[in-house]
Structures are given as C-alpha cells and as structure tokens.
Coordinates of N, CA and C in Angstrom, one line a residue:
X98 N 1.0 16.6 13.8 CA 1.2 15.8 12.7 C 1.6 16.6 11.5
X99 N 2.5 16.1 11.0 CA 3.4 17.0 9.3 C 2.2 16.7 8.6
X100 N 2.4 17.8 7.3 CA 1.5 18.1 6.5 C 2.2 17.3 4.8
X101 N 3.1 16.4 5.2 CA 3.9 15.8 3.8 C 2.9 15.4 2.7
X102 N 3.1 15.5 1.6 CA 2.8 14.8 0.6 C 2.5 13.3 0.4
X103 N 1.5 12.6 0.2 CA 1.4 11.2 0.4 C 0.8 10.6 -1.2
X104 N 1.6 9.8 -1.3 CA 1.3 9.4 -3.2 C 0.8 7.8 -2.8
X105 N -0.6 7.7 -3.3 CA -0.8 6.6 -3.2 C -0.9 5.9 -4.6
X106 N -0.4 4.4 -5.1 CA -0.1 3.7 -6.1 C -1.3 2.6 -5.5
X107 N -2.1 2.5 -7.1 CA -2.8 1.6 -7.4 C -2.7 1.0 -8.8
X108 N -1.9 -0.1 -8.5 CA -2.3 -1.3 -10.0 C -3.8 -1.8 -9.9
X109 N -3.3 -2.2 -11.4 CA -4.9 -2.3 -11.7 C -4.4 -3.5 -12.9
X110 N -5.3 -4.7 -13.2 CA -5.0 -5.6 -14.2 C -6.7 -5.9 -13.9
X111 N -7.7 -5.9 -15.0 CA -8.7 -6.4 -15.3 C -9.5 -6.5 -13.9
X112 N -9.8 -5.7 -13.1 CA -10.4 -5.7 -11.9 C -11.2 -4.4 -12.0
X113 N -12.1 -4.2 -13.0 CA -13.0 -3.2 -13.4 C -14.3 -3.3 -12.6
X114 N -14.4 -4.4 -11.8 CA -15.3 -4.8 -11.1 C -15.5 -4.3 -9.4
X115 N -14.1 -3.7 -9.6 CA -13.4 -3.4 -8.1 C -12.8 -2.2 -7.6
X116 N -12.3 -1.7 -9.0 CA -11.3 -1.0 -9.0 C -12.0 0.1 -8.3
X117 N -13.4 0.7 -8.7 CA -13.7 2.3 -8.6 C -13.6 2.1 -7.3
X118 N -14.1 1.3 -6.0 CA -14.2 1.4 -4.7 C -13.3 1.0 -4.1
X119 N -11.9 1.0 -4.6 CA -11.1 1.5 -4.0 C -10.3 2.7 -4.2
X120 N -10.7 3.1 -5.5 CA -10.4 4.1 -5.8 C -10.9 5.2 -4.9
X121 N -12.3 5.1 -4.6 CA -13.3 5.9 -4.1 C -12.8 6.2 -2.5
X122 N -12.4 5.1 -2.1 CA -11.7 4.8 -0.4 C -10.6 5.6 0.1
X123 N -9.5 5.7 -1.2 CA -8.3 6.3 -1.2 C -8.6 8.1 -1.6
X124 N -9.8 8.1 -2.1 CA -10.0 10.0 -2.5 C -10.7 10.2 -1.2
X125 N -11.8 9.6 -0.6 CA -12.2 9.5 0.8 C -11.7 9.8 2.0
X126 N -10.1 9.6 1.6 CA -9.5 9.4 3.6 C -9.4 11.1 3.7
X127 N -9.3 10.9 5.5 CA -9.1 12.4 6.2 C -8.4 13.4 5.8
X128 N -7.2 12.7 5.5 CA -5.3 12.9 5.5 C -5.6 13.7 4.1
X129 N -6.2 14.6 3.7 CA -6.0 15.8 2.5 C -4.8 15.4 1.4
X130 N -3.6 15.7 2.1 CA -2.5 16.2 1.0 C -1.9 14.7 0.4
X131 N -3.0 14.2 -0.7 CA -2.5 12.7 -1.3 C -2.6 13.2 -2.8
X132 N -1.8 12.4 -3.3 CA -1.9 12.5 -5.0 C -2.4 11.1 -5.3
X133 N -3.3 10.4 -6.2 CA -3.2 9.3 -6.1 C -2.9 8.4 -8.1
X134 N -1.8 7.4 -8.0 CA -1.5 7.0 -9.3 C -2.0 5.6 -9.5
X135 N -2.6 5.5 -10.6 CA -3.4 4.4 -10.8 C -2.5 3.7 -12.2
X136 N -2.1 2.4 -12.2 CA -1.7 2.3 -13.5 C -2.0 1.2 -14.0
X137 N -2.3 1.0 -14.3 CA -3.2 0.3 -15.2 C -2.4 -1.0 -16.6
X138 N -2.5 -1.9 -15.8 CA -0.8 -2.6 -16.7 C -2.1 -3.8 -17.6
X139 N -2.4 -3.2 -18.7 CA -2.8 -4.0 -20.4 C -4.0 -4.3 -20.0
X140 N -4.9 -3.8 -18.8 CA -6.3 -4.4 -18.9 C -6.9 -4.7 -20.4
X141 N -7.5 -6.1 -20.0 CA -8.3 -6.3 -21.1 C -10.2 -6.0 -21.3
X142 N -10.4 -6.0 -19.8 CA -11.6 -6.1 -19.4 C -12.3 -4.3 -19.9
X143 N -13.2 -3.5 -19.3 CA -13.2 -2.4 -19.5 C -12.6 -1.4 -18.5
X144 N -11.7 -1.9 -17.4 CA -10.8 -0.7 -16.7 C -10.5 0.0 -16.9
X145 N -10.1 0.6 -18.4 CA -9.5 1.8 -18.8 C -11.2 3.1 -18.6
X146 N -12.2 2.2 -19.2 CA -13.4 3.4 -19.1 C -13.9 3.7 -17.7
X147 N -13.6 3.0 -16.7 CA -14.1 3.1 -15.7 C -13.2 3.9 -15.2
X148 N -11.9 4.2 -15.4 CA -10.5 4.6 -14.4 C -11.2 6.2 -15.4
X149 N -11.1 6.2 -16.4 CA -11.0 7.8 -17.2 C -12.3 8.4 -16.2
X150 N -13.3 7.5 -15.8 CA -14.4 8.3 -15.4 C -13.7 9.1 -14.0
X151 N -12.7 9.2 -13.7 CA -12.5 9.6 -12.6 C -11.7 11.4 -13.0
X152 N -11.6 11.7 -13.8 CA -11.1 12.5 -14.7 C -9.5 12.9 -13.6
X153 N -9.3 14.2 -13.5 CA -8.2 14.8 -12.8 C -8.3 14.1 -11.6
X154 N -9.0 13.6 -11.1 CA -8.8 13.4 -9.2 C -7.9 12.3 -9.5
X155 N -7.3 11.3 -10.5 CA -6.4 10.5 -10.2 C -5.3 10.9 -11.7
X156 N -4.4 10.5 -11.6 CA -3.3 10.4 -12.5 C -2.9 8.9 -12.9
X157 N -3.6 8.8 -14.4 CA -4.0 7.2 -14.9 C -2.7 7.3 -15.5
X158 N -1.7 6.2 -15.9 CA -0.8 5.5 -16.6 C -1.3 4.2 -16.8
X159 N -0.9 4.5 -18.2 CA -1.7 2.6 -18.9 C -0.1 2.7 -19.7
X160 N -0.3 0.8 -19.3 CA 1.6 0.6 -20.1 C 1.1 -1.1 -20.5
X161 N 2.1 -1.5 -20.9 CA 1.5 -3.3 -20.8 C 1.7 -3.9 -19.4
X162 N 2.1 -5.2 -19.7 CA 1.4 -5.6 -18.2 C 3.2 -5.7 -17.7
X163 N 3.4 -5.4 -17.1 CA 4.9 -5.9 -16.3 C 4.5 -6.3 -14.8
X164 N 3.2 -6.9 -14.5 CA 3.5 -7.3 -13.5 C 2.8 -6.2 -11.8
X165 N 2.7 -7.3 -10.9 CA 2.3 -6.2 -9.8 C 3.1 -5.3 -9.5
X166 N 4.9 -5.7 -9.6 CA 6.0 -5.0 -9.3 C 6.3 -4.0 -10.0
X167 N 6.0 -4.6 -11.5 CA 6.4 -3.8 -12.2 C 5.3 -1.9 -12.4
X168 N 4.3 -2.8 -11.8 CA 3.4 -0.9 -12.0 C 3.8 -0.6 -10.9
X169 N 3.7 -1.2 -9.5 CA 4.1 -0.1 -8.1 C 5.2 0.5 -8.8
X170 N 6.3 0.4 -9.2 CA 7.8 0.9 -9.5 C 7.3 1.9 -10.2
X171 N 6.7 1.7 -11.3 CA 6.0 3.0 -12.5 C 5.3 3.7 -11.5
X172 N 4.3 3.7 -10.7 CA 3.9 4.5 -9.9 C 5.0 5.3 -9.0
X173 N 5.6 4.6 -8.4 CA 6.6 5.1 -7.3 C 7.5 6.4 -8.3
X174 N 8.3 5.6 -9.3 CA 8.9 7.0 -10.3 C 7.9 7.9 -10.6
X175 N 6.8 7.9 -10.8 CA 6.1 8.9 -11.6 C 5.6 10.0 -10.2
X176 N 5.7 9.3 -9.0 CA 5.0 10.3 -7.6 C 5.9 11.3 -7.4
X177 N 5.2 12.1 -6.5 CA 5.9 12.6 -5.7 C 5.7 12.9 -4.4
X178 N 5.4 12.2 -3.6 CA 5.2 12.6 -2.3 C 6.5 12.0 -1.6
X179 N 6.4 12.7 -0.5 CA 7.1 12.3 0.9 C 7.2 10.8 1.4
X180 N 6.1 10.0 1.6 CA 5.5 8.7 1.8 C 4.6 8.5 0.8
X181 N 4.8 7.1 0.5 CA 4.4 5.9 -0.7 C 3.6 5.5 -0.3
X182 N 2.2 5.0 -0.5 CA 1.3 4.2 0.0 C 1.4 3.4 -1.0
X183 N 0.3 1.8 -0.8 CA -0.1 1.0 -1.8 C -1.8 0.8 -1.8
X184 N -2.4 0.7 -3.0 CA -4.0 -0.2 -2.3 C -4.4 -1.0 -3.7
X185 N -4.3 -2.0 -3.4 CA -4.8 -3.0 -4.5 C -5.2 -3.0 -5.1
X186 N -6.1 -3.1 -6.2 CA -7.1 -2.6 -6.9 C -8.5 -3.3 -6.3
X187 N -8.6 -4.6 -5.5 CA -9.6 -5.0 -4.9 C -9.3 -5.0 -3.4
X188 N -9.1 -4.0 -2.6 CA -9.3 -3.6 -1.6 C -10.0 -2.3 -1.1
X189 N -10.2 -2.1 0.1 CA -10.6 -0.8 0.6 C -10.4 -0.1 1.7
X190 N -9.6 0.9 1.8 CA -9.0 1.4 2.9 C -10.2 2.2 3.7
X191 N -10.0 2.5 5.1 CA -10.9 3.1 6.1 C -10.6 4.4 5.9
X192 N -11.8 5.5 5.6 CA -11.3 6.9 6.0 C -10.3 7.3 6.4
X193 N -10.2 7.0 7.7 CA -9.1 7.5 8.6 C -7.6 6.6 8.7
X194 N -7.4 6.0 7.5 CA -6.2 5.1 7.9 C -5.3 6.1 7.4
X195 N -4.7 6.9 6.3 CA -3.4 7.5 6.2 C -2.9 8.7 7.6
X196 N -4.2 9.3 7.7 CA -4.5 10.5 9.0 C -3.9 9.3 10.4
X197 N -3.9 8.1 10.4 CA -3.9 7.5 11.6 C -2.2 6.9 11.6
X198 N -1.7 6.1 10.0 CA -0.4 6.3 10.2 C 0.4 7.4 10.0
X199 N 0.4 8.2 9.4 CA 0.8 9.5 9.8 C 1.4 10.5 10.9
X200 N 0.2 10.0 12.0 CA 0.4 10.3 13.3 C 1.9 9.6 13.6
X201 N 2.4 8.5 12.6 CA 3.7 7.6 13.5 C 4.4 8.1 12.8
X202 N 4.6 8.9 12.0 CA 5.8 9.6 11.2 C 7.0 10.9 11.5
X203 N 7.1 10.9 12.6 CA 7.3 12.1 13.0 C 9.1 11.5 13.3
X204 N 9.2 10.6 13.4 CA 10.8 10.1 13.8 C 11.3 9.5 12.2
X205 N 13.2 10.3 12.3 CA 13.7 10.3 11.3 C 13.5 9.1 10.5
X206 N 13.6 7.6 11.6 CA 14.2 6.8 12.0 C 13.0 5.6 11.5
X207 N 11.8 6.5 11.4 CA 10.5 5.2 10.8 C 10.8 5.2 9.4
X208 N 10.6 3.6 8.9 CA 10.8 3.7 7.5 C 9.7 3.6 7.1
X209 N 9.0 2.8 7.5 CA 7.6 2.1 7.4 C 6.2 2.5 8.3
X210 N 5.4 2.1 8.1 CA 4.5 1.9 8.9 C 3.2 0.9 8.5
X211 N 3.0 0.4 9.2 CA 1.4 -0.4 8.9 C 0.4 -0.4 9.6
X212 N -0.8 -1.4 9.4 CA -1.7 -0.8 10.3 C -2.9 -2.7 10.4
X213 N -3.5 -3.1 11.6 CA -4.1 -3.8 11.4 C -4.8 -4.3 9.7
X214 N -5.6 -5.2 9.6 CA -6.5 -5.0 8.5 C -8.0 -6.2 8.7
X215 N -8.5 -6.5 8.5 CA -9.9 -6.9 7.9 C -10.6 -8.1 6.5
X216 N -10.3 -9.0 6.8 CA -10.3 -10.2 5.7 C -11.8 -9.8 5.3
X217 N -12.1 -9.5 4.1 CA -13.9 -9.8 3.1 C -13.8 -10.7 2.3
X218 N -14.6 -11.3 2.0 CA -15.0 -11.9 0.5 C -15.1 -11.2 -0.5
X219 N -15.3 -11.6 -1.8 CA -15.7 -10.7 -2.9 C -17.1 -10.1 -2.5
X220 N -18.1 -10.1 -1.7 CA -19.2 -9.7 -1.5 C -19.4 -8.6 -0.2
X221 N -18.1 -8.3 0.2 CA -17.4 -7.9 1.3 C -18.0 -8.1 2.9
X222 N -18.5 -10.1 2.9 CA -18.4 -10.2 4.0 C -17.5 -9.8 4.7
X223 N -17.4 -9.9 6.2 CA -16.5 -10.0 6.6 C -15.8 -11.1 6.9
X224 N -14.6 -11.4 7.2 CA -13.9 -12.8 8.2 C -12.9 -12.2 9.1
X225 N -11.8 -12.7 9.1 CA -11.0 -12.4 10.2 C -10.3 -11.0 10.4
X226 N -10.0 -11.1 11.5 CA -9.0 -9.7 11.8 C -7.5 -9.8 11.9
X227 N -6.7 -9.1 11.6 CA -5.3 -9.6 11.5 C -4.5 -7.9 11.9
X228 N -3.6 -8.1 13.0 CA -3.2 -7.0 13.4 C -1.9 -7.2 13.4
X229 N -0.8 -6.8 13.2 CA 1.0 -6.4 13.2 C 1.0 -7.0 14.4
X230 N 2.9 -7.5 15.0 CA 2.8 -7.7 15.9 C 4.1 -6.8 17.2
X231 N 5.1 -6.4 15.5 CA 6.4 -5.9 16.0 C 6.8 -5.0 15.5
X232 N 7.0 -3.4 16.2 CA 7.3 -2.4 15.8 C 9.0 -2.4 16.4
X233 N 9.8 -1.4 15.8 CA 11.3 -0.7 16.2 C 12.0 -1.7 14.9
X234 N 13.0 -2.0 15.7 CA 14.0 -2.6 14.1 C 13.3 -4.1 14.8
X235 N 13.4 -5.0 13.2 CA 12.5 -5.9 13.4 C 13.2 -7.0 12.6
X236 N 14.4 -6.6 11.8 CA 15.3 -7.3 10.8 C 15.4 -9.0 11.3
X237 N 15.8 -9.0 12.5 CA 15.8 -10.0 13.1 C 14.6 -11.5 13.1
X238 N 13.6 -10.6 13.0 CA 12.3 -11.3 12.9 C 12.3 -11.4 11.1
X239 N 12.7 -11.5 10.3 CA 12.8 -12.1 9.5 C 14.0 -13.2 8.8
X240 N 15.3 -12.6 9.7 CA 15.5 -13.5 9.9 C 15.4 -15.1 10.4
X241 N 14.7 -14.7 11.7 CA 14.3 -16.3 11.9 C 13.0 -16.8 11.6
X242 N 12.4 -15.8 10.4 CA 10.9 -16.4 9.8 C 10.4 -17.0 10.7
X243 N 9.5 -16.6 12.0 CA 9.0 -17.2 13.0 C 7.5 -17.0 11.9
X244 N 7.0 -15.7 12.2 CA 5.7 -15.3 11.6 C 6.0 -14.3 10.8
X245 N 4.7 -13.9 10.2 CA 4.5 -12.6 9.3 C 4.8 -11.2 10.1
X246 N 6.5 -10.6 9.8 CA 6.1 -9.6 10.5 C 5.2 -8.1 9.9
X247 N 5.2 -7.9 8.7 CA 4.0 -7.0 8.3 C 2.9 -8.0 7.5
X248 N 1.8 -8.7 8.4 CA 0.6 -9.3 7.7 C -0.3 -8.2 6.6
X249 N -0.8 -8.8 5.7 CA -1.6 -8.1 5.5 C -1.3 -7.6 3.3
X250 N 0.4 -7.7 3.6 CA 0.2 -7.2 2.3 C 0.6 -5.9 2.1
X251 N 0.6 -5.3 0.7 CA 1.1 -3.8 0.3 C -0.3 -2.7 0.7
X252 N -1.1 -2.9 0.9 CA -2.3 -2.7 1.0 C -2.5 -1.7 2.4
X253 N -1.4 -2.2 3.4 CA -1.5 -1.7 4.7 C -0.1 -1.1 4.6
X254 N 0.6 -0.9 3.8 CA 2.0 0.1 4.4 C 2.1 1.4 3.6
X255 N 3.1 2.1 4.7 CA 2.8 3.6 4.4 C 4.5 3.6 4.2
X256 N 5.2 4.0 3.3 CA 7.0 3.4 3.6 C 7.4 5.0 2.8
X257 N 8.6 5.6 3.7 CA 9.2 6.9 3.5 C 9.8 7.1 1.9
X258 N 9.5 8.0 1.3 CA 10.2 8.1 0.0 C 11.5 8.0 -0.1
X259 N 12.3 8.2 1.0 CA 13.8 7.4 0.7 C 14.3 6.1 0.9
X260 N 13.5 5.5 1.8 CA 13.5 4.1 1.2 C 13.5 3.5 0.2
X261 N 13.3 3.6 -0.6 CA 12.8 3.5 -2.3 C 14.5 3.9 -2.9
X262 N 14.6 5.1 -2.2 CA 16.2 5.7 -2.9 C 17.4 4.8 -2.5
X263 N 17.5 4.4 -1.2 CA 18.3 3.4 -0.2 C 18.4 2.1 -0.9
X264 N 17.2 1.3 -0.5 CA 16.8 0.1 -0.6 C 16.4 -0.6 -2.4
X265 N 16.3 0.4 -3.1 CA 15.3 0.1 -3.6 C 14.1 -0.4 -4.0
X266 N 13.5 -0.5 -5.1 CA 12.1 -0.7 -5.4 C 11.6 -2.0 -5.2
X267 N 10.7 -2.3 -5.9 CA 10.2 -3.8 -5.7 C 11.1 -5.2 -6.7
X268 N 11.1 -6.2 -6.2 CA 12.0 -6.7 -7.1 C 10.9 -7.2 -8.3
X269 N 11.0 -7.0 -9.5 CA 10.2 -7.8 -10.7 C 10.5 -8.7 -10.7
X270 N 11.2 -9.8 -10.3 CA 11.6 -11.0 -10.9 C 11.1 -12.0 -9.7
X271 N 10.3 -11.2 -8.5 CA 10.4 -11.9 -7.7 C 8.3 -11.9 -7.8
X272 N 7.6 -12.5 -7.3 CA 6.0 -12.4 -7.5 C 5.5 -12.2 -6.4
X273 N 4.6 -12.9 -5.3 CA 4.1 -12.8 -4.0 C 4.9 -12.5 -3.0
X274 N 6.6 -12.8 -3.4 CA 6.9 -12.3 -2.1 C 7.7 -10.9 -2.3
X275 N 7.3 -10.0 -3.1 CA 8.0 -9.1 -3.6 C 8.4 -8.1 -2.3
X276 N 7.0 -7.8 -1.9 CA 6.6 -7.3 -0.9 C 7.8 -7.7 0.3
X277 N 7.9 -8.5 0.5 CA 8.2 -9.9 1.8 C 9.9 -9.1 1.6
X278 N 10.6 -9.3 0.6 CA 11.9 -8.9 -0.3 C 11.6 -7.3 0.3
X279 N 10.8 -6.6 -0.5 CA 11.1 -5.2 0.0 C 11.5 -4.8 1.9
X280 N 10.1 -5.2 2.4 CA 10.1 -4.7 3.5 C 11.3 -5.1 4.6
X281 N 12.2 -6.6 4.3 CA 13.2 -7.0 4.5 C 14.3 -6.1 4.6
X282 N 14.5 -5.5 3.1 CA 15.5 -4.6 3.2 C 15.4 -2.8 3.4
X283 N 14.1 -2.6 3.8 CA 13.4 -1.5 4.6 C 14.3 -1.8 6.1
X284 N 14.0 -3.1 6.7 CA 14.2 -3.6 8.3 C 15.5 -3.6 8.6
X285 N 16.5 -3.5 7.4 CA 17.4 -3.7 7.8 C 18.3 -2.4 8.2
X286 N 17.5 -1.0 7.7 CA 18.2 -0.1 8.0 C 17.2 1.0 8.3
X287 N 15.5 0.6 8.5 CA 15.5 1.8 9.4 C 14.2 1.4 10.5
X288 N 13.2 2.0 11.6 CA 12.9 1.4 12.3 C 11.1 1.1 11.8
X289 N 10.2 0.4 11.7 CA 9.1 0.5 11.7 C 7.8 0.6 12.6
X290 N 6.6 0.7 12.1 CA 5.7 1.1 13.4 C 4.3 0.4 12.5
X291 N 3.4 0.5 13.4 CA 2.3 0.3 13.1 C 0.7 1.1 13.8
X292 N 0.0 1.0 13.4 CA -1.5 1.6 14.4 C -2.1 0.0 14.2
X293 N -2.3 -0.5 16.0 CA -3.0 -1.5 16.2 C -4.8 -1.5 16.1
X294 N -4.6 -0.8 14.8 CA -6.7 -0.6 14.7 C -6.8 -1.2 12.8
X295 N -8.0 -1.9 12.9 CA -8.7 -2.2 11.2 C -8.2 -1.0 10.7
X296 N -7.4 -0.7 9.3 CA -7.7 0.2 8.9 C -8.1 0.3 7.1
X297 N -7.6 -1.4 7.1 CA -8.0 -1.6 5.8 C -8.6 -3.3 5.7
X298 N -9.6 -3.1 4.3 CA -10.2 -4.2 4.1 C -9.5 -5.4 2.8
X299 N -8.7 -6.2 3.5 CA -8.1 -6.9 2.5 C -9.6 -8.0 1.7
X300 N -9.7 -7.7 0.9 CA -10.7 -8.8 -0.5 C -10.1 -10.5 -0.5
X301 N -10.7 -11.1 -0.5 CA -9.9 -12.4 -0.8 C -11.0 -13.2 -1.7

C-alpha cells in the first residue's frame, strides 16, 4: 500500500455537540499520513471553542456560512494531499477505514473509493447496515437511476486529488444532491471501488 498524503475535510455549522467525536475518529485511524481541515462556516453555537481545543492536530478555517459545498471546496483548495476524504461533522469513522480504502488505490484508473456504512441515532444506537453495490466504471448506473450507486453520502468516499482538477468541485448551487452531481462526473471518466466492510457510522 502507497504511503500518499490523505486530507480529510470536515464542515462544521453549529454541531458543537458532535463535532469533537468526529474529529476524534478521523485523528484515530491506522492510515498515519492525513492532514485533517475543519472549516467551520459562521457557527453560532460554541464550535469555534471546542474546534480551537484541538490546537495544531487540525487546521481550523472559519469563513461565513456558504453552505455544505461551499466549505468542502474551501477545504479541498486549502489541502494537500493525494486523496480527499469527507466526514461530517456528526459522523464517525472506524479506525481502520482510510488504511482499508487505501489498500484499493493502487490503479491509475480508481477515482473513487467507498466503503459500506452503519445508520445511529443521535444517541448512537445502532440501525441499519448499508453496503455499495458497483465497483469498475459505473456511469451507466446513473444513468438509468435504478439505485444509490455510492449509498451512504460524503462521509464514506475517499476520491483522487485530480478529480477535483478534471471534474471539478462540488456544485454550490446545487444542496443534497451535490454529492450525487459530483460523483456522476467522477463515473464518467475514471473507474471506482469500494471495501464491502462497516467502516463508517452515518448519525441520523
């Protein structure tokens, strides 16, 4: 497995309640070589004192609010790693999820990668399990919008830093399916993958 750079982006909007344990999740994993960017778009709640408590281990950016798309994008310019992660501000990733997609990065040709995930409540029962269903070029499958081909959200993808350069970033103008919009024109030009194991806890 390559030793690349991995920049993980977390927005944050008044989720002071949440944010540190995911924060905590993402300094936690196996996979060493991460930077991780937190940005913080106009919280009003106390996020900002909770995020400072974390001193150097993260790289805080506070701006106003432009949105979910609008901080991944602020994060994504301000990184620099090889591969882009995401994790929500009320999520929590597993130790071993970046060390596990990683392992699928080895071909020119992957743009993406994701990974099962894990439905909680705010109290972090659990509920359902939700795993990917289609790896290689997949364009097609959104085309005919049968199902979700990456379930789960930004929360579970690991996507190559030139994708970003190719395709571009997230669309601002567009809201829940921003995601949906990105990963579309990821599919359309290079191959994806996934690890069929929980590796993150989506909050609902």
């Amino acid at each position: 497995m390559n030793n690349c750079l991995v920049s993980i982006v977390i927005p944050n909007h008044n989720y002071a309640n949440y944010v540190s344990e995911a924060i905590e999740s993402v300094l936690g994993q196996t996979y060493r070589n991460i930077e991780v960017i937190v940005v913080d778009n106009g919280s009003t709640d106390n996020s900002l004192e909770v995020l400072h408590k974390f001193g150097k281990k993260i790289k805080l950016i506070s701006q106003e609010n432009r949105g979910q798309s609008g901080a991944r994008n602020r994060g994504i310019a301000e990184s620099a790693g090889d591969w882009i992660a995401f994790c929500d501000a009320d999520d929590i990733w597993l130790p071993n999820k970046l060390e596990s997609q990683m392992q699928l990065t080895h071909k020119a040709s992957i743009g993406l990668v994701s990974c099962g995930y894990q439905i909680i409540d705010s109290n972090r029962k659990p509920k359902e399990k939700v795993f990917p269903k289609y790896r290689g070029f997949v364009s097609e499958r959104f085309a005919r919008g049968i199902d979700a081909v990456f379930p789960g959200g930004e929360s579970c993808v690991l996507i190559r830093r030139e994708c970003f350069q190719i395709v571009g970033d997230f669309d601002k103008n567009l809201s829940i399916s921003s995601g949906f919009d990105l990963y579309r024109r990821v599919a359309l030009r290079y191959e994806v993958d996934f690890v069929p194991e929980v590796l993150m806890y989506y909050r609902q």
